[in-house]
Short mmCIF file of C-alpha atoms in Angstrom, two decimals:
data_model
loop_
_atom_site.label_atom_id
_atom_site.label_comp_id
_atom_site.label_asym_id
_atom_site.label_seq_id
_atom_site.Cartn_x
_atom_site.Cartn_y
_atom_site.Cartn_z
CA UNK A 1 241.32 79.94 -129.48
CA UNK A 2 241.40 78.94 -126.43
CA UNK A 3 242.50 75.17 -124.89
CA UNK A 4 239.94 73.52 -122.52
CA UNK A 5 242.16 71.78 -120.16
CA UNK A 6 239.49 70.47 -118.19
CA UNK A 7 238.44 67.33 -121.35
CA UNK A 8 240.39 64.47 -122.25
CA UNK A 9 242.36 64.24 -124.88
CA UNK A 10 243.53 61.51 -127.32
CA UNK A 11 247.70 60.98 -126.75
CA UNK A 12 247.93 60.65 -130.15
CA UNK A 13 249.10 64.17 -131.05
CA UNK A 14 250.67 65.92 -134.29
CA UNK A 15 252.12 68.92 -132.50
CA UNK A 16 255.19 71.64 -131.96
CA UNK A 17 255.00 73.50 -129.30
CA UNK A 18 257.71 75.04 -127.20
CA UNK A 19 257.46 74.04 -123.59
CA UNK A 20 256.89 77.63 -122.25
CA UNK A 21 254.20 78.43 -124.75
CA UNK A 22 251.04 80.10 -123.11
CA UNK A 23 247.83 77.33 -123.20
CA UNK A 24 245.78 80.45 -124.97
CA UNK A 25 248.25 79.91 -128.10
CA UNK A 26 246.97 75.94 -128.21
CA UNK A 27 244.57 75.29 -130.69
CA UNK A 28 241.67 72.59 -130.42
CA UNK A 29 239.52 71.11 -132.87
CA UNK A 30 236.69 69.99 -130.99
CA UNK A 31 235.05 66.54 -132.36
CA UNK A 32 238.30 65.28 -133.91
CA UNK A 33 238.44 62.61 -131.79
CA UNK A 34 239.43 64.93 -128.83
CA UNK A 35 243.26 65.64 -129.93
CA UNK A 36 245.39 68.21 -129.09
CA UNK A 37 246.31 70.30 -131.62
CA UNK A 38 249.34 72.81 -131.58
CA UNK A 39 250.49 75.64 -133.67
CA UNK A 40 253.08 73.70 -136.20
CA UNK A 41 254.35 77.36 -137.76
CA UNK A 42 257.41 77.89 -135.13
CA UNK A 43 258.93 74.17 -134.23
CA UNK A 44 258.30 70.43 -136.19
CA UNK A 45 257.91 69.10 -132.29
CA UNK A 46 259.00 69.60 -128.91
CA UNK A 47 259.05 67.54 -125.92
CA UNK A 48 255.79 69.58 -124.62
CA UNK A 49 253.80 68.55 -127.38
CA UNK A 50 255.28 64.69 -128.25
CA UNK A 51 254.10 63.66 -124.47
CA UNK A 52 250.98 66.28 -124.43
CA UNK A 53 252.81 67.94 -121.24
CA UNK A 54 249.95 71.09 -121.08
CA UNK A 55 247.51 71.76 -118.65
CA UNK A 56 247.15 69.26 -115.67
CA UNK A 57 250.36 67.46 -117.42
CA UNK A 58 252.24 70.66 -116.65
CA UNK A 59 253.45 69.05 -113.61
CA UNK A 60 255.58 65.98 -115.40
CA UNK A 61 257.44 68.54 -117.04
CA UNK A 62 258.61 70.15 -113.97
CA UNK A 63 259.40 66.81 -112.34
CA UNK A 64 261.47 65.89 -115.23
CA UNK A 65 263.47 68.90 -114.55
CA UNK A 66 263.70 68.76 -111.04
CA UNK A 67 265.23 64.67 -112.09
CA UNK A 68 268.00 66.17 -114.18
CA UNK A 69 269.24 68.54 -111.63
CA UNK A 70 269.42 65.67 -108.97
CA UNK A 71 271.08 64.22 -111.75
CA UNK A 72 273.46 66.59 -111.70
CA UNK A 73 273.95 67.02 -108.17
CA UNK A 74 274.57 63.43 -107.38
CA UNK A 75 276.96 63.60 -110.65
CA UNK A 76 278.80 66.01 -109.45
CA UNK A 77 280.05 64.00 -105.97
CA UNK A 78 280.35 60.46 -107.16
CA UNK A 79 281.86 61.09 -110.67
CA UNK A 80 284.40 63.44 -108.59
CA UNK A 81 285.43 60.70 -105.84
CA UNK A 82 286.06 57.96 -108.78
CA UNK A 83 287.85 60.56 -110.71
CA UNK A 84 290.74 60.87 -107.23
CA UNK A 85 290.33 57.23 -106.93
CA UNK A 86 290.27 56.11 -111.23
CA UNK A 87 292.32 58.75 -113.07
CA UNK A 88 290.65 62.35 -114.30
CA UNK A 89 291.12 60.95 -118.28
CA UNK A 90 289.62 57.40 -117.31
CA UNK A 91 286.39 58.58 -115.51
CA UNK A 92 285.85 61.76 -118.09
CA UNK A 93 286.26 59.58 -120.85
CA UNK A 94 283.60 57.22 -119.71
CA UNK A 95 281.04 60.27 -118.78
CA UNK A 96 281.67 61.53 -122.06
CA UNK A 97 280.59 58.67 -123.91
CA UNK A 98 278.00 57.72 -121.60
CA UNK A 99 276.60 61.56 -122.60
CA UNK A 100 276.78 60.70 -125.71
CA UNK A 101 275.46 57.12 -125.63
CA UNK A 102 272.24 58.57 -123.22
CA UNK A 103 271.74 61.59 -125.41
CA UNK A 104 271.17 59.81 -128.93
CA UNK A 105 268.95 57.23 -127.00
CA UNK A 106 266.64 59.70 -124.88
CA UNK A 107 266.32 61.26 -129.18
CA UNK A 108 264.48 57.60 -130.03
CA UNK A 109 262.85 56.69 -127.15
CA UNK A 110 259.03 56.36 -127.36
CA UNK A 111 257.99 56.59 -123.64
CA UNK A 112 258.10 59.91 -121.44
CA UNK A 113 259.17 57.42 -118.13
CA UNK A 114 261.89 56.25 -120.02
CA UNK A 115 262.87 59.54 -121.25
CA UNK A 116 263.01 61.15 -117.73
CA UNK A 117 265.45 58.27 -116.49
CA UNK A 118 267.55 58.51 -119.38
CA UNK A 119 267.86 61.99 -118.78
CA UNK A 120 268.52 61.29 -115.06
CA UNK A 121 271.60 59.18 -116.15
CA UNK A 122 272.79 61.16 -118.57
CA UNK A 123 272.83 63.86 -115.96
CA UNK A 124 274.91 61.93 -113.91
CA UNK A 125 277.31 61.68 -116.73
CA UNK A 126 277.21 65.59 -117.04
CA UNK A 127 277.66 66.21 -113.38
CA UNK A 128 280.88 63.70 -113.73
CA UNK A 129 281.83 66.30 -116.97
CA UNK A 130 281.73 69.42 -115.49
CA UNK A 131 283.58 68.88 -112.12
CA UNK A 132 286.62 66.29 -113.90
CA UNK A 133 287.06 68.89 -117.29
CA UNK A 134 287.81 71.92 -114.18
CA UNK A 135 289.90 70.38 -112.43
CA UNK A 136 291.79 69.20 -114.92
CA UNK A 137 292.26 72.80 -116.65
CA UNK A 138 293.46 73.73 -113.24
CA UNK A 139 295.75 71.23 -113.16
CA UNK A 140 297.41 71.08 -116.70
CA UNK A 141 298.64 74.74 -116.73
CA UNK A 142 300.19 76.74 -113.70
CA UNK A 143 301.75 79.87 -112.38
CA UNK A 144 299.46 83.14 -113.83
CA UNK A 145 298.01 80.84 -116.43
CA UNK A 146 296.11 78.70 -113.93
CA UNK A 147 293.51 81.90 -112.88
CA UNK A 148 293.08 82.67 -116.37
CA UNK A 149 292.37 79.21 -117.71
CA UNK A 150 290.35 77.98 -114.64
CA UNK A 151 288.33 81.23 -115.26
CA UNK A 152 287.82 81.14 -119.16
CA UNK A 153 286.74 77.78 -118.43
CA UNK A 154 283.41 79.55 -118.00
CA UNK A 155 283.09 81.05 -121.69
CA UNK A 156 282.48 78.25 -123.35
CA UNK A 157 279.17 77.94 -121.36
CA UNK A 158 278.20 81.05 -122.44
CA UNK A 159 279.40 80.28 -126.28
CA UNK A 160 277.18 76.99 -125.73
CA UNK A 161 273.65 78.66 -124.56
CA UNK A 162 274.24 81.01 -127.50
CA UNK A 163 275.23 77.79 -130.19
CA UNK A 164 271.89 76.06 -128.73
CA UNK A 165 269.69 79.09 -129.77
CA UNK A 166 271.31 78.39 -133.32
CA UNK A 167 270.65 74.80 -133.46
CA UNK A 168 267.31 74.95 -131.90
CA UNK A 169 266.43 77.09 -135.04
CA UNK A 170 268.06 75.11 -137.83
CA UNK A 171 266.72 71.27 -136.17
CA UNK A 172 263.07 72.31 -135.32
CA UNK A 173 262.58 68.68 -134.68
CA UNK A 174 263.08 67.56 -130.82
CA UNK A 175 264.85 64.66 -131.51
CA UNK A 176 266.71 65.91 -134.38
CA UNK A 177 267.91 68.27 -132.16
CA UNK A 178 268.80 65.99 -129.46
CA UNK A 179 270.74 63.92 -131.56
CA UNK A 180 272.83 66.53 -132.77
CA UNK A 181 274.09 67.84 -129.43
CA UNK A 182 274.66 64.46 -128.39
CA UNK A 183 277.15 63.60 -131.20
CA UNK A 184 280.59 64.70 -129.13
CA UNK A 185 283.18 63.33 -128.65
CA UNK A 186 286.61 65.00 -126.82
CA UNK A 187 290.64 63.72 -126.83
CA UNK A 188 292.03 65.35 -123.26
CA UNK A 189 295.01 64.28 -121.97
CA UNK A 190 295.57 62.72 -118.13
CA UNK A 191 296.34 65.06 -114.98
CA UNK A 192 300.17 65.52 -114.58
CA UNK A 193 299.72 66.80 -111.51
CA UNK A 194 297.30 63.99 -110.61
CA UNK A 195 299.39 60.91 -112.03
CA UNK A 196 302.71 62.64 -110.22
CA UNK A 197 300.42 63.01 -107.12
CA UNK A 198 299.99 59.37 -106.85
CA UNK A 199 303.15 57.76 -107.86
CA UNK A 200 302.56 57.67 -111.93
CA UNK A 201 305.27 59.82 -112.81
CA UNK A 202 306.18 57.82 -115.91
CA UNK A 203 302.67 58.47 -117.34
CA UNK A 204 303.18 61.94 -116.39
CA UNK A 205 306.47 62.26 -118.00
CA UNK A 206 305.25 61.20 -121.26
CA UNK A 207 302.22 63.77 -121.54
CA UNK A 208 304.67 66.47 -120.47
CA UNK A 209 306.92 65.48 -123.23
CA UNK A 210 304.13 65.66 -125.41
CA UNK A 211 303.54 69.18 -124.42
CA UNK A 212 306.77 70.41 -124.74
CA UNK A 213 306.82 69.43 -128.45
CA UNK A 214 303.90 70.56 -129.26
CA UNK A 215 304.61 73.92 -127.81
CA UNK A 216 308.30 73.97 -128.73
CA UNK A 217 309.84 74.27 -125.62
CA UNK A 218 313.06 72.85 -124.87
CA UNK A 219 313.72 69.43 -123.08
CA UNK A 220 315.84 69.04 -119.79
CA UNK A 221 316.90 65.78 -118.29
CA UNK A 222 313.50 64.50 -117.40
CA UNK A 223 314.33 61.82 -115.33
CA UNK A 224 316.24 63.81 -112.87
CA UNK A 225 313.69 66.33 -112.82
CA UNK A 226 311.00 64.05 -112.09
CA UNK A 227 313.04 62.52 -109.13
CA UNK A 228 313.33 65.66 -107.30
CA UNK A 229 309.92 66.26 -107.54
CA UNK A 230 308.55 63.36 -106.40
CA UNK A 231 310.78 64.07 -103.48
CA UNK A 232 309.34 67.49 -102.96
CA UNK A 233 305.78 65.40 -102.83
CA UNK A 234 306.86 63.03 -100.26
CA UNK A 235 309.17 64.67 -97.75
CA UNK A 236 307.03 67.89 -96.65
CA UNK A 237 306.75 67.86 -92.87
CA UNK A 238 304.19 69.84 -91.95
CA UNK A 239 300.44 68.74 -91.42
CA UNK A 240 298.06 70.71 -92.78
CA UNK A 241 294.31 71.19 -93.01
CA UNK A 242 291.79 72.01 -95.34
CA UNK A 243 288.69 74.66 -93.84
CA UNK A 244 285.71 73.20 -94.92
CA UNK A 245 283.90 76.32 -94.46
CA UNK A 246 284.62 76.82 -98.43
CA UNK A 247 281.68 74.78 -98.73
CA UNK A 248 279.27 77.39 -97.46
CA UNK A 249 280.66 79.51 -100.34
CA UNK A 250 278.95 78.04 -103.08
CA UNK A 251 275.53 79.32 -103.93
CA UNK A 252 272.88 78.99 -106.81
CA UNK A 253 273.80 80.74 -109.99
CA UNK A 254 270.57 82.71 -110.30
CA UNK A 255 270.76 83.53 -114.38
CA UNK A 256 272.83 82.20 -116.69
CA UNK A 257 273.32 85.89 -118.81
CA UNK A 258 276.55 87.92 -118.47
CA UNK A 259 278.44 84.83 -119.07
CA UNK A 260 281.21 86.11 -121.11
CA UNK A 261 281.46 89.49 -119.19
CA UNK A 262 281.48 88.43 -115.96
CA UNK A 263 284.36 85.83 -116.97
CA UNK A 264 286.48 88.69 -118.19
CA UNK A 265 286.05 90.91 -115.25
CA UNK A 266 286.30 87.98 -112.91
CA UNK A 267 289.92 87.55 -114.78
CA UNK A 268 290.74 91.14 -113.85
CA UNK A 269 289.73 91.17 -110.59
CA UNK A 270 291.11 87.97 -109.22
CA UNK A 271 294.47 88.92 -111.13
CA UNK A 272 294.59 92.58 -109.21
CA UNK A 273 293.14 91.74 -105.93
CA UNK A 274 293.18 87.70 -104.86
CA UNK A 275 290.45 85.09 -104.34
CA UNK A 276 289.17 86.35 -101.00
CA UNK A 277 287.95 89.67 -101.96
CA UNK A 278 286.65 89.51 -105.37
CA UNK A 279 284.18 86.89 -103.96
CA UNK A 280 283.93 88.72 -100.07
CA UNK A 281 283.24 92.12 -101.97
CA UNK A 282 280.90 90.64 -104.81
CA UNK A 283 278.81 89.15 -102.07
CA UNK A 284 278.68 92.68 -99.87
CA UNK A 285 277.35 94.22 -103.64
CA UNK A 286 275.08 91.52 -103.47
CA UNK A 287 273.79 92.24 -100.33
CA UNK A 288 273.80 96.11 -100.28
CA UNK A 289 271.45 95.97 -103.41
CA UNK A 290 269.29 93.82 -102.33
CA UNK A 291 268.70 95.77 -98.95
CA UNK A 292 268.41 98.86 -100.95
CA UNK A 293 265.44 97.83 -102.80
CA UNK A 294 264.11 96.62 -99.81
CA UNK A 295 264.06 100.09 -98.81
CA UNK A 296 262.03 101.52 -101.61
CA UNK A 297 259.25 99.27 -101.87
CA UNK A 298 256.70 99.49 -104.25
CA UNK A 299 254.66 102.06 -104.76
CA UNK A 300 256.21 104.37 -101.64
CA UNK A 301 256.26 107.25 -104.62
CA UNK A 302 254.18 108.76 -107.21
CA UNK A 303 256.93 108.52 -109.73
CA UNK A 304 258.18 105.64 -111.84
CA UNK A 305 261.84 106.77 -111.28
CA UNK A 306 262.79 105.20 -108.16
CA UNK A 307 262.14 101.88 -109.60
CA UNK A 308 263.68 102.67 -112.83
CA UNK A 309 266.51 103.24 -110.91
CA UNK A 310 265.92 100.04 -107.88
CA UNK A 311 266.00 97.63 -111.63
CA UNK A 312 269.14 98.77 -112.16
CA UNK A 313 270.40 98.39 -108.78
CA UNK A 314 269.11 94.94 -108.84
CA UNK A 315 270.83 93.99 -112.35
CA UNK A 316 274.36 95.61 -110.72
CA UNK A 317 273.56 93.01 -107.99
CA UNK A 318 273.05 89.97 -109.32
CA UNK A 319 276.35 91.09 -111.99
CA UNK A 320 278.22 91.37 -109.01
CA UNK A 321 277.11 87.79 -108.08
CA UNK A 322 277.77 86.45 -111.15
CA UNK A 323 281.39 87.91 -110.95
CA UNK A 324 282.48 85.85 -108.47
CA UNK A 325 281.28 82.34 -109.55
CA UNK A 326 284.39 81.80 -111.71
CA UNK A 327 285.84 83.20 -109.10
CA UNK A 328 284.67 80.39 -106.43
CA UNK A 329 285.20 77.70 -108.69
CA UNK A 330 289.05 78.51 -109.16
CA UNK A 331 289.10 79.51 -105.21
CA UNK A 332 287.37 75.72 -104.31
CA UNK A 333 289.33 74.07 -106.26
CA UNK A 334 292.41 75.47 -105.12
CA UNK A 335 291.92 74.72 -101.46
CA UNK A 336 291.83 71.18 -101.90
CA UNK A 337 295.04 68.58 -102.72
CA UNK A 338 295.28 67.13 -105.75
CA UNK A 339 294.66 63.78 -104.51
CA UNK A 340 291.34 64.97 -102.95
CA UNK A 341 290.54 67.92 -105.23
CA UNK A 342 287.74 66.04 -107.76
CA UNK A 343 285.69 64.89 -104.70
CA UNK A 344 286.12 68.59 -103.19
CA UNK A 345 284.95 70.59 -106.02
CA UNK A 346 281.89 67.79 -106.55
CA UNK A 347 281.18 68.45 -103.06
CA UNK A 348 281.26 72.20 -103.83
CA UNK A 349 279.05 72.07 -106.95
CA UNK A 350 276.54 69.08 -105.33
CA UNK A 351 275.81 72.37 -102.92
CA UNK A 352 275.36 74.35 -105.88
CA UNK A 353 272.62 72.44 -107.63
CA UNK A 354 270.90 72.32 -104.22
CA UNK A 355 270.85 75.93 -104.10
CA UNK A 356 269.55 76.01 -107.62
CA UNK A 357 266.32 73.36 -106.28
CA UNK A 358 265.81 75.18 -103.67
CA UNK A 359 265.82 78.64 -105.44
CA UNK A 360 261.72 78.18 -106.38
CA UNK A 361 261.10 78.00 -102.59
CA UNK A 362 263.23 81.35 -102.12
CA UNK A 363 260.95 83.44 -104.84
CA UNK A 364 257.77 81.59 -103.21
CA UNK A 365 258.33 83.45 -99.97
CA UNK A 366 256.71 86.60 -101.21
CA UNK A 367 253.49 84.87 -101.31
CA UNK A 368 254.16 84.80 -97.16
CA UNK A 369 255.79 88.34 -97.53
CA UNK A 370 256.56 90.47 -100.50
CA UNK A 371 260.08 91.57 -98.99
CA UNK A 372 261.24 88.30 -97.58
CA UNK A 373 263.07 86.76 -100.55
CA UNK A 374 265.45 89.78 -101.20
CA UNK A 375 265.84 89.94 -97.56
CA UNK A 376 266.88 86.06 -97.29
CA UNK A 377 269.10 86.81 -100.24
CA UNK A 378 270.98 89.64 -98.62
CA UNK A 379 271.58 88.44 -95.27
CA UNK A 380 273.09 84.95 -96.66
CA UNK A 381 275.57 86.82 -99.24
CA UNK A 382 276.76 88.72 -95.76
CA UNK A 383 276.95 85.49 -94.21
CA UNK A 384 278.80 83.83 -96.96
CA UNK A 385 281.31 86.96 -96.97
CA UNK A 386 281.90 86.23 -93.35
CA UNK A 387 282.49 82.94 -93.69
CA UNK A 388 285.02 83.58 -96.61
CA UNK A 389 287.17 85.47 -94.04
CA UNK A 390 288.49 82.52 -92.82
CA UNK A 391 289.43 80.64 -96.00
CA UNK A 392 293.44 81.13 -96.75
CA UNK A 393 294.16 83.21 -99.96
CA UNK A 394 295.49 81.10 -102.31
CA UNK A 395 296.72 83.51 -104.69
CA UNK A 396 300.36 82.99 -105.91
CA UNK A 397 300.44 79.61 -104.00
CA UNK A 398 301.26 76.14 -105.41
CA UNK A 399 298.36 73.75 -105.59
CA UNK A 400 298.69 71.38 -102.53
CA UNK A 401 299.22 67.07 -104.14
CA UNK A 402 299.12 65.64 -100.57
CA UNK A 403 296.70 66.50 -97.52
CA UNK A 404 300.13 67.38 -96.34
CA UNK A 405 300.52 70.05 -98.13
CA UNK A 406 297.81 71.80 -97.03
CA UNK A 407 297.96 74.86 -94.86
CA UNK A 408 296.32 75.44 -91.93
#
């Protein structure tokens, strides 16, 4: 039966609904004191159907969403400059708990205005999350270990979406649900690298003591150790530069699938052949696919096989794409000094969530043209692989502490 969403309707509601459900699958009862009414046989209730977010109300959905990305965005920069300035432990601690704090009230709250500025907060805290937790696995472990860990950072993203799908089924309740993936809490040790970086080496000493025993490796004279390296940080003479062009490198992640196989292939790749061409040649796939389906447009043959074929191409280039965003996060972070490298890689992502807001205006282009979104999207991956060209390889390199230590 079909929803009229042209009458007004009580707020009241006793629904569950998921938020992409089709308006056809909402069922009214006319005369009962104009309520909505929702099929109950799937979820308890959803955000859609608590706040009556259908029809005409569509749109306060979408502007709820289009909050928590800014959210995220402006998370991303700020939590990343007090994170150089504060400590990487001190500043992911707090987002942590604010996550948690926001999360289990945005479950209670009563209001939908409320619930989008929670949200917008608690996305703040998550930008703060995601850039301080990478750096941090970058800087904790070095040598080989650093481009694997940096890169298998990226699993447990994947691991998450699919433990969601799980919950989701098992709390069919909105807020139930909420309130369960808010309940985290994390124990991660300070930056070495960071508290050496700016003169905290006793700090640093004791949470690589710590990880010596707990990994049974043998103890040398610390203190002398630590002496020479402060040294090393202090005494370098030549002035180098970081290339901001690294900036234009990070673009919208356009689906979140292939998680887990992209991260293991990304590991291969970046292993065997460097920074600079996993993401300069996973860009040029990018490209060449989308131009090539350009070139077969629909309906130029009497067959269905050219598109069979043209879908495929098109899933080969967005894997390619997806390849080399581990890839960019461990090449970002790696170009900028420890003192400097949380504000760098919020910079990096803050670009990243604007390419994800602005990806609806890319797809809306074929209303103007039917070719001119895969056309956009190819001739920005070439520039982007351009632009890479002039980033060092970092590959087998130290991190850089000091602006110092950077290379020109």
């Amino acid at each position: 039966m079909s929803a009229n969403c042209e009458s007004d309707r009580d707020k009241d509601q006793e629904a569950s609904l998921p938020a992409n459900t089709d308006n056809d699958r909402i069922q009214e009862t006319i005369g009962d004191f104009g309520k909505w009414h929702y099929n109950r046989s799937v979820f308890v209730s959803t955000i859609t159907s608590e706040w009556d977010l259908v029809c005409s109300r569509q749109k306060l959905m979408d502007m709820s969403q289009v909050t928590l990305m800014i959210g995220v965005l402006l998370g991303n920069i700020f939590c990343g400059i007090l994170a150089d300035k504060h400590g990487r432990k001190n500043i992911l601690m707090v987002c942590l708990l604010l996550q948690s704090v926001l999360g289990i009230f945005a479950s209670i709250t009563p209001y939908f205005p409320l619930f989008v500025f929670i949200r917008f907060c608690l996305a703040l805290a998550n930008g703060g999350t995601m850039v301080i937790s990478f750096v941090m696995c970058m800087e904790v472990v070095g040598g080989k270990w650093r481009t694997i860990v940096s890169i298998l950072y990226q699993v447990p993203f994947g691991f998450g979406y699919a433990l969601l799908s799980g919950i989701a089924y098992l709390l069919r309740d909105w807020r139930n649900f909420h309130f369960a993936i808010s309940l985290l809490s994390m124990l991660v040790p300070e930056s070495p690298r960071w508290l050496l970086a700016i003169g905290r080496t006793k700090d640093a000493q004791k949470i690589l003591i710590k990880a010596a025993k707990e990994n049974n490796i043998k103890l040398i004279n610390m203190d002398e150790t630590f002496s020479k390296s402060v040294n090393r940080l202090t005494s370098r003479d030549n002035r180098k530069t970081i290339n901001l062009l690294n900036e234009g490198v990070k673009e919208k992640e356009l689906s979140n699938n292939y998680k887990l196989v992209r991260t293991v292939l990304s590991v291969f790749l970046v292993s065997n052949y460097g920074r600079k061409l996993t993401i300069i040649y996973a860009f040029l796939l990018t490209a060449s696919c989308s131009f090539l389906i350009l070139a077969f447009p629909k309906g130029a043959f009497s067959f269905d096989w050219p598109r069979i074929v043209l879908a495929g191409t098109g899933i080969i280039g967005i894997s390619g794409f997806q390849v080399s965003i581990p890839a960019m996060y461990l090449f970002t972070g790696e170009l900028f000094p420890t003192v400097l490298r949380n504000s760098g890689v919020g910079l990096a992502m803050m670009f990243s969530r604007l390419g994800s807001i602005i990806a609806p205006l890319l797809v809306s282009l074929q209303n103007v043209a039917h070719f001119l979104p895969l056309l956009v999207m190819g001739i920005v991956a070439i520039i982007q692989a351009v632009l890479v060209l002039f980033l060092p390889e970092t590959q087998g390199k130290k991190l850089p502490d000091t602006i110092e230590d950077l290379e020109i």
